[in-house]
XYZ file of C-alpha atoms in Angstrom:
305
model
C 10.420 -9.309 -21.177
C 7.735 -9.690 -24.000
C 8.042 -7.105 -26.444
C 4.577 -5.890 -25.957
C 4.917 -4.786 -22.654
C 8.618 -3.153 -24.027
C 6.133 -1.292 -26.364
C 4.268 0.114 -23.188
C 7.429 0.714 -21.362
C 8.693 2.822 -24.021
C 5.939 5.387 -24.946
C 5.716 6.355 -21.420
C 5.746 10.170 -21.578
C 7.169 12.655 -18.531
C 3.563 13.581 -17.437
C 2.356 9.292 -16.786
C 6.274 9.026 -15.330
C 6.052 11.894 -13.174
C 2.084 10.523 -12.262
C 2.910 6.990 -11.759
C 5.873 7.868 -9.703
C 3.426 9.931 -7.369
C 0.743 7.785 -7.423
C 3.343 4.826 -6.096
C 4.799 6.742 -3.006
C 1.129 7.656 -2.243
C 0.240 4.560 -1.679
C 3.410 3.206 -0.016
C 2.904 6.415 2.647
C -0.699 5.715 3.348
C -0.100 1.797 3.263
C 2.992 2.280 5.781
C 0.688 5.037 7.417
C -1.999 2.663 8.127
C 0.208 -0.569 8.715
C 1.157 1.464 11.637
C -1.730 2.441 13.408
C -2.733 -1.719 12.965
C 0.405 -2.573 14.106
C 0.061 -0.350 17.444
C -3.257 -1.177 18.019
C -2.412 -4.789 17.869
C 1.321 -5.301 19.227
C 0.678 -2.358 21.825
C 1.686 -4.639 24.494
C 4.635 -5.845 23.409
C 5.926 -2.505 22.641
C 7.806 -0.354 25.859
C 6.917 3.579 25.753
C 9.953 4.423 23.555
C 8.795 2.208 20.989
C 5.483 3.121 20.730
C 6.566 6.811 20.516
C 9.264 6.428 17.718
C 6.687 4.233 15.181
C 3.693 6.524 16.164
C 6.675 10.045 14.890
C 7.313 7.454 12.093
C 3.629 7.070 11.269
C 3.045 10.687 11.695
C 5.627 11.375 9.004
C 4.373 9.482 6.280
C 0.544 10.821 7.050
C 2.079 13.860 6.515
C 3.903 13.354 3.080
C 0.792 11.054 2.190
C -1.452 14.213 2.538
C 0.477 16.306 0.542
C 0.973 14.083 -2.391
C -2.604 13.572 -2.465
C -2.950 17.323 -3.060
C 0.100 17.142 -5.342
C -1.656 14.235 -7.848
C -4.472 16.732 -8.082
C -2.527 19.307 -9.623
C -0.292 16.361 -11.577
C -3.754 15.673 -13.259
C -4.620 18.832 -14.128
C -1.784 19.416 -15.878
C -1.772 15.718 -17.922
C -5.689 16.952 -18.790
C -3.889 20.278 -20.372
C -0.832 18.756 -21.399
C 0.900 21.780 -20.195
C 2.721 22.908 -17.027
C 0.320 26.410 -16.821
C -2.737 23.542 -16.710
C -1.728 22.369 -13.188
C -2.467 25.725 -11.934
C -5.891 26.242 -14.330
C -9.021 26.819 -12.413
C -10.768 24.994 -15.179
C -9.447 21.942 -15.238
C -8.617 21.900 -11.563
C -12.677 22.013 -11.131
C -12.690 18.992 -13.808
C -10.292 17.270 -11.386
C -11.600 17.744 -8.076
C -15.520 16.878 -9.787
C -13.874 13.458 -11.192
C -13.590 10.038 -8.949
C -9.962 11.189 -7.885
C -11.712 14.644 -6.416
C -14.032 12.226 -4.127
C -11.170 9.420 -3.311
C -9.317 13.090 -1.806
C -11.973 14.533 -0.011
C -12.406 11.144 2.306
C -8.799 10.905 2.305
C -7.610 13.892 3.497
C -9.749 14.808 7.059
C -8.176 11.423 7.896
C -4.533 12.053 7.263
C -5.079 15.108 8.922
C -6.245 13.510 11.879
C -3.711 10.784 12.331
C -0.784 13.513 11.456
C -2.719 15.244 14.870
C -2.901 11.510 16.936
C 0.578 10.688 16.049
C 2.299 14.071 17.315
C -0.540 14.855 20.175
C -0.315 11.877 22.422
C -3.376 8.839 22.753
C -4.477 10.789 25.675
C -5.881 13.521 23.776
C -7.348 11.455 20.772
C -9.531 8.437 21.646
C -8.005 4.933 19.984
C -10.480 4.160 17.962
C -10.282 7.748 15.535
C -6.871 6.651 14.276
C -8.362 3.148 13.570
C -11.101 4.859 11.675
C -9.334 7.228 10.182
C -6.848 4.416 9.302
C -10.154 2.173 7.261
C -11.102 5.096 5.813
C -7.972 5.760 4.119
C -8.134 2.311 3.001
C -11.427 2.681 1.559
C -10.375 6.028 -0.426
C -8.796 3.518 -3.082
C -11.787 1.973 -3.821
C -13.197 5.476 -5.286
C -10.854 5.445 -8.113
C -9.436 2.563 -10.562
C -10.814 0.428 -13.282
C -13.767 -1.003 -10.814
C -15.378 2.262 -10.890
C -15.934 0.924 -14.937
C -18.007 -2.144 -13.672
C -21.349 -1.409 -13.283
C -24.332 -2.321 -10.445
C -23.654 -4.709 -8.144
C -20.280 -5.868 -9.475
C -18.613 -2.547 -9.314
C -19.864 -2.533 -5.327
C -18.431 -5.942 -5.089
C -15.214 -4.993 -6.866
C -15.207 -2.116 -4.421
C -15.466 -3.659 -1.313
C -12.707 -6.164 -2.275
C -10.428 -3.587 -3.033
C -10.920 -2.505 0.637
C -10.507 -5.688 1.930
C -6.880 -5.991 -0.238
C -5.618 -2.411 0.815
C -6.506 -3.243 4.593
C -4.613 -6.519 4.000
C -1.534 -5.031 2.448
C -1.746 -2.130 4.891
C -1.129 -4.608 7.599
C 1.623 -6.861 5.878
C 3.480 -3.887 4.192
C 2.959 -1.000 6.883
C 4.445 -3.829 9.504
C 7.565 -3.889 7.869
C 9.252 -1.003 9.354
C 8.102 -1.196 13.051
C 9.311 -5.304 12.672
C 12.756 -3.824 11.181
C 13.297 -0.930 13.608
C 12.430 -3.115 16.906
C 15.211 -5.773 15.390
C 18.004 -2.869 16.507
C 16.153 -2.341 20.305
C 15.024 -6.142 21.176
C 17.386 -9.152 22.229
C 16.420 -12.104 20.469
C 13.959 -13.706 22.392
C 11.490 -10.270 22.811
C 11.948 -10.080 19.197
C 10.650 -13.713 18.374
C 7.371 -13.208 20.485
C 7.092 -10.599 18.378
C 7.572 -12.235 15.120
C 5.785 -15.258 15.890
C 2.516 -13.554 16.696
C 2.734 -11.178 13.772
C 3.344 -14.225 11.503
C 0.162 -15.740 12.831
C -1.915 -13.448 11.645
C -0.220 -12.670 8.634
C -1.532 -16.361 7.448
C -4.989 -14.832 7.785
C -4.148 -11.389 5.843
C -2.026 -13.177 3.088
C -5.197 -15.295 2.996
C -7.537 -12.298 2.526
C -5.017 -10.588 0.470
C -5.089 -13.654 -1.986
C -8.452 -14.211 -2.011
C -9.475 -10.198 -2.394
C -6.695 -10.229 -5.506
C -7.864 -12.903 -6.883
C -11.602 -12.304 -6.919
C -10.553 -8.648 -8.189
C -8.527 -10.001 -11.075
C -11.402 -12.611 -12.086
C -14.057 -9.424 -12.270
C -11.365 -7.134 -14.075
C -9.458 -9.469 -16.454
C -10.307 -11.377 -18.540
C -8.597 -15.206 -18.911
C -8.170 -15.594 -22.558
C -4.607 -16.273 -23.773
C -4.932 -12.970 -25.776
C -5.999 -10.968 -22.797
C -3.259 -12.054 -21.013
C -0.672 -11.079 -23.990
C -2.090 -7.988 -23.959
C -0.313 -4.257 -22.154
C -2.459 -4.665 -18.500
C -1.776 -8.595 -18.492
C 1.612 -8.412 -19.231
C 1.954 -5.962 -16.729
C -0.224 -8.228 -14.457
C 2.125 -11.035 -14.812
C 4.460 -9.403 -13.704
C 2.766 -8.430 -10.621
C 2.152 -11.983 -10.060
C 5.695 -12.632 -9.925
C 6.686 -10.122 -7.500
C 3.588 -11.168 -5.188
C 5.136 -14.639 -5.495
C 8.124 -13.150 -4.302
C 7.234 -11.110 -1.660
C 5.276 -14.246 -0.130
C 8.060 -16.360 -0.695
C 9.891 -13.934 1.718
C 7.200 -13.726 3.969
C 7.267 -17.546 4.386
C 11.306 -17.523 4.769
C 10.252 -15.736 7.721
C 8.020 -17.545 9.625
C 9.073 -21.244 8.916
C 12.726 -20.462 9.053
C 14.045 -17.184 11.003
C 11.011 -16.847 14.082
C 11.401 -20.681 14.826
C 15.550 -19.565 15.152
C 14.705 -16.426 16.827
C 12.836 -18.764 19.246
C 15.626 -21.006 19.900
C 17.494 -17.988 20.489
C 19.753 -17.973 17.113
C 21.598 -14.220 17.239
C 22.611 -14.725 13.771
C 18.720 -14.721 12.550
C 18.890 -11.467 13.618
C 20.930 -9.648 10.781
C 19.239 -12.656 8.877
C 15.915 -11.061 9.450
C 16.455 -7.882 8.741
C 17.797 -8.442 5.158
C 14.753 -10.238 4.302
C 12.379 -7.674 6.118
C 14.615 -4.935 3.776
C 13.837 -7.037 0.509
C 10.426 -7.235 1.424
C 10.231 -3.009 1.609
C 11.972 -3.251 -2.062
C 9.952 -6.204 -3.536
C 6.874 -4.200 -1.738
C 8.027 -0.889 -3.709
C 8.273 -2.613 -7.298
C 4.635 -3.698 -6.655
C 3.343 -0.781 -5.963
C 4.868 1.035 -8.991
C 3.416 -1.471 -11.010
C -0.179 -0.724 -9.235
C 0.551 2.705 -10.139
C 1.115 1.771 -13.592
C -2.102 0.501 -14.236
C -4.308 3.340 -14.244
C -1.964 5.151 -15.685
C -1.013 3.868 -18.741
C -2.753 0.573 -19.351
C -6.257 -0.800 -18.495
C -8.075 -4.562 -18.333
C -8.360 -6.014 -21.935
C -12.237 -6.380 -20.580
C -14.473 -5.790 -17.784
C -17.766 -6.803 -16.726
């Protein structure tokens, strides 16, 4: 690991652990939170009544947890603004908190958590489909109110905005898939669970497609491409993103060109086979989202504009 991003590692104080720690499970509740309405609203069919039930208590939990770390980073920042446990409790520099980017990315996040947490314990027939959807986007587009493209300016910080939309609705889909795929692995025979596979894995070409070029486009208006930029804390760090990405996709692909075409053929073994990788995705998934979380926390793009 190159010493500079050792350096970073290392001066990490309790306050950017405890923030980056919070900001990381946010995001992998409201990502899994989301990948689950998608995932109903596309796979519906395939699902029986039991199914559909248990991912829609799962989904509820994690809306539920999602909504109150939300409210819990609000007080985390409060106190990293006072550098003192009394400051997450100040009025003052609660106000400061609630008036900043992070105070706005809240207030459109939280009506919609609270509206999923009622559509996943209330039952479809009380909530019409499309709310969750909505409220599902709109969670999405929460992100887009905080982070280093808010320190673009005009057009390109819109741009940069609407591309981080279009990469959180991506990896909502691919990551908040991963534990309805896993749990209908136990209650499928092999066959139901291939039909499955196979038509998530179709469209996952076009997300990993969108997800790629979103990052991408996002990196090229954030970071620059100089050799020093790159040795730098937020490139080092971004490297190492890359890697994991690489990873994860390399898992992805294990999946479809290998393990659906044996689930289709009927292969019982894929099963367990499956389920590993699907379980390595979740932990590959995990170490990029703590590095996500890392950015804004400690670190920033060596230049912008």
């Amino acid at each position: 690991m190159d010493s500079t991003l050792l350096h970073l590692l290392a001066s990490i104080d309790g306050w950017q652990i405890c923030a980056i720690l919070i900001k990381a499970i946010t995001y992998a509740t409201c990502l899994t939170m989301s990948g689950g309405v998608f995932f109903l609203m596309i796979f519906a069919a395939y699902l029986d009544a039991a199914e559909v039930h248990t991912i829609k208590r799962f989904t509820g939990v994690m809306t539920l947890i999602a909504a109150a770390l939300s409210i819990a980073r609000i007080f985390m920042m409060s106190g990293m603004l006072s550098d003192d446990l009394r400051g997450m409790w100040d009025i003052q520099f609660l106000h400061m908190v609630l008036g900043s980017k992070e105070g706005l990315a809240l207030s459109l996040r939280l009506p919609c958590l609270f509206l999923l947490a009622i559509w996943a314990h209330a039952g479809e027939r009380n909530i019409h489909p499309a709310l969750p959807l909505l409220a599902a986007l709109l969670t999405s587009a929460s992100f887009s109110a905080v982070g280093h493209v808010n320190e673009l300016e005009g057009e390109t910080r819109l741009l940069a905005q609407l591309l981080i939309v279009l990469h959180v609705l991506a990896v909502s889909f691919w990551v908040g898939a991963l534990w309805p795929l896993l749990h209908i692995t136990y209650d499928r025979n092999t066959l139901q669970v291939a039909a499955i596979a196979h038509q998530f894995s179709k469209l996952a070409v076009i997300i990993v497609g969108i997800l790629l070029l979103a990052g991408a486009s996002l990196l090229w208006l954030l970071q620059s491409f100089s050799a020093k930029a790159w040795q730098a804390e937020y490139g080092q760090l971004m490297i190492l993103k890359l890697v994991s990405v690489s990873l994860l996709s390399g898992l992805a692909a294990l999946n479809k060109f290998r393990l659906t075409p044996q689930l289709r053929h009927g292969e019982q073994s894929a099963i367990a086979t499956l389920r590993l990788s699907i379980v390595m995705e979740m932990v590959v998934a995990g170490i990029i989202l703590l590095i996500t979380a890392s950015f804004t926390t400690i670190t920033g793009p060596a230049a912008t504009g």
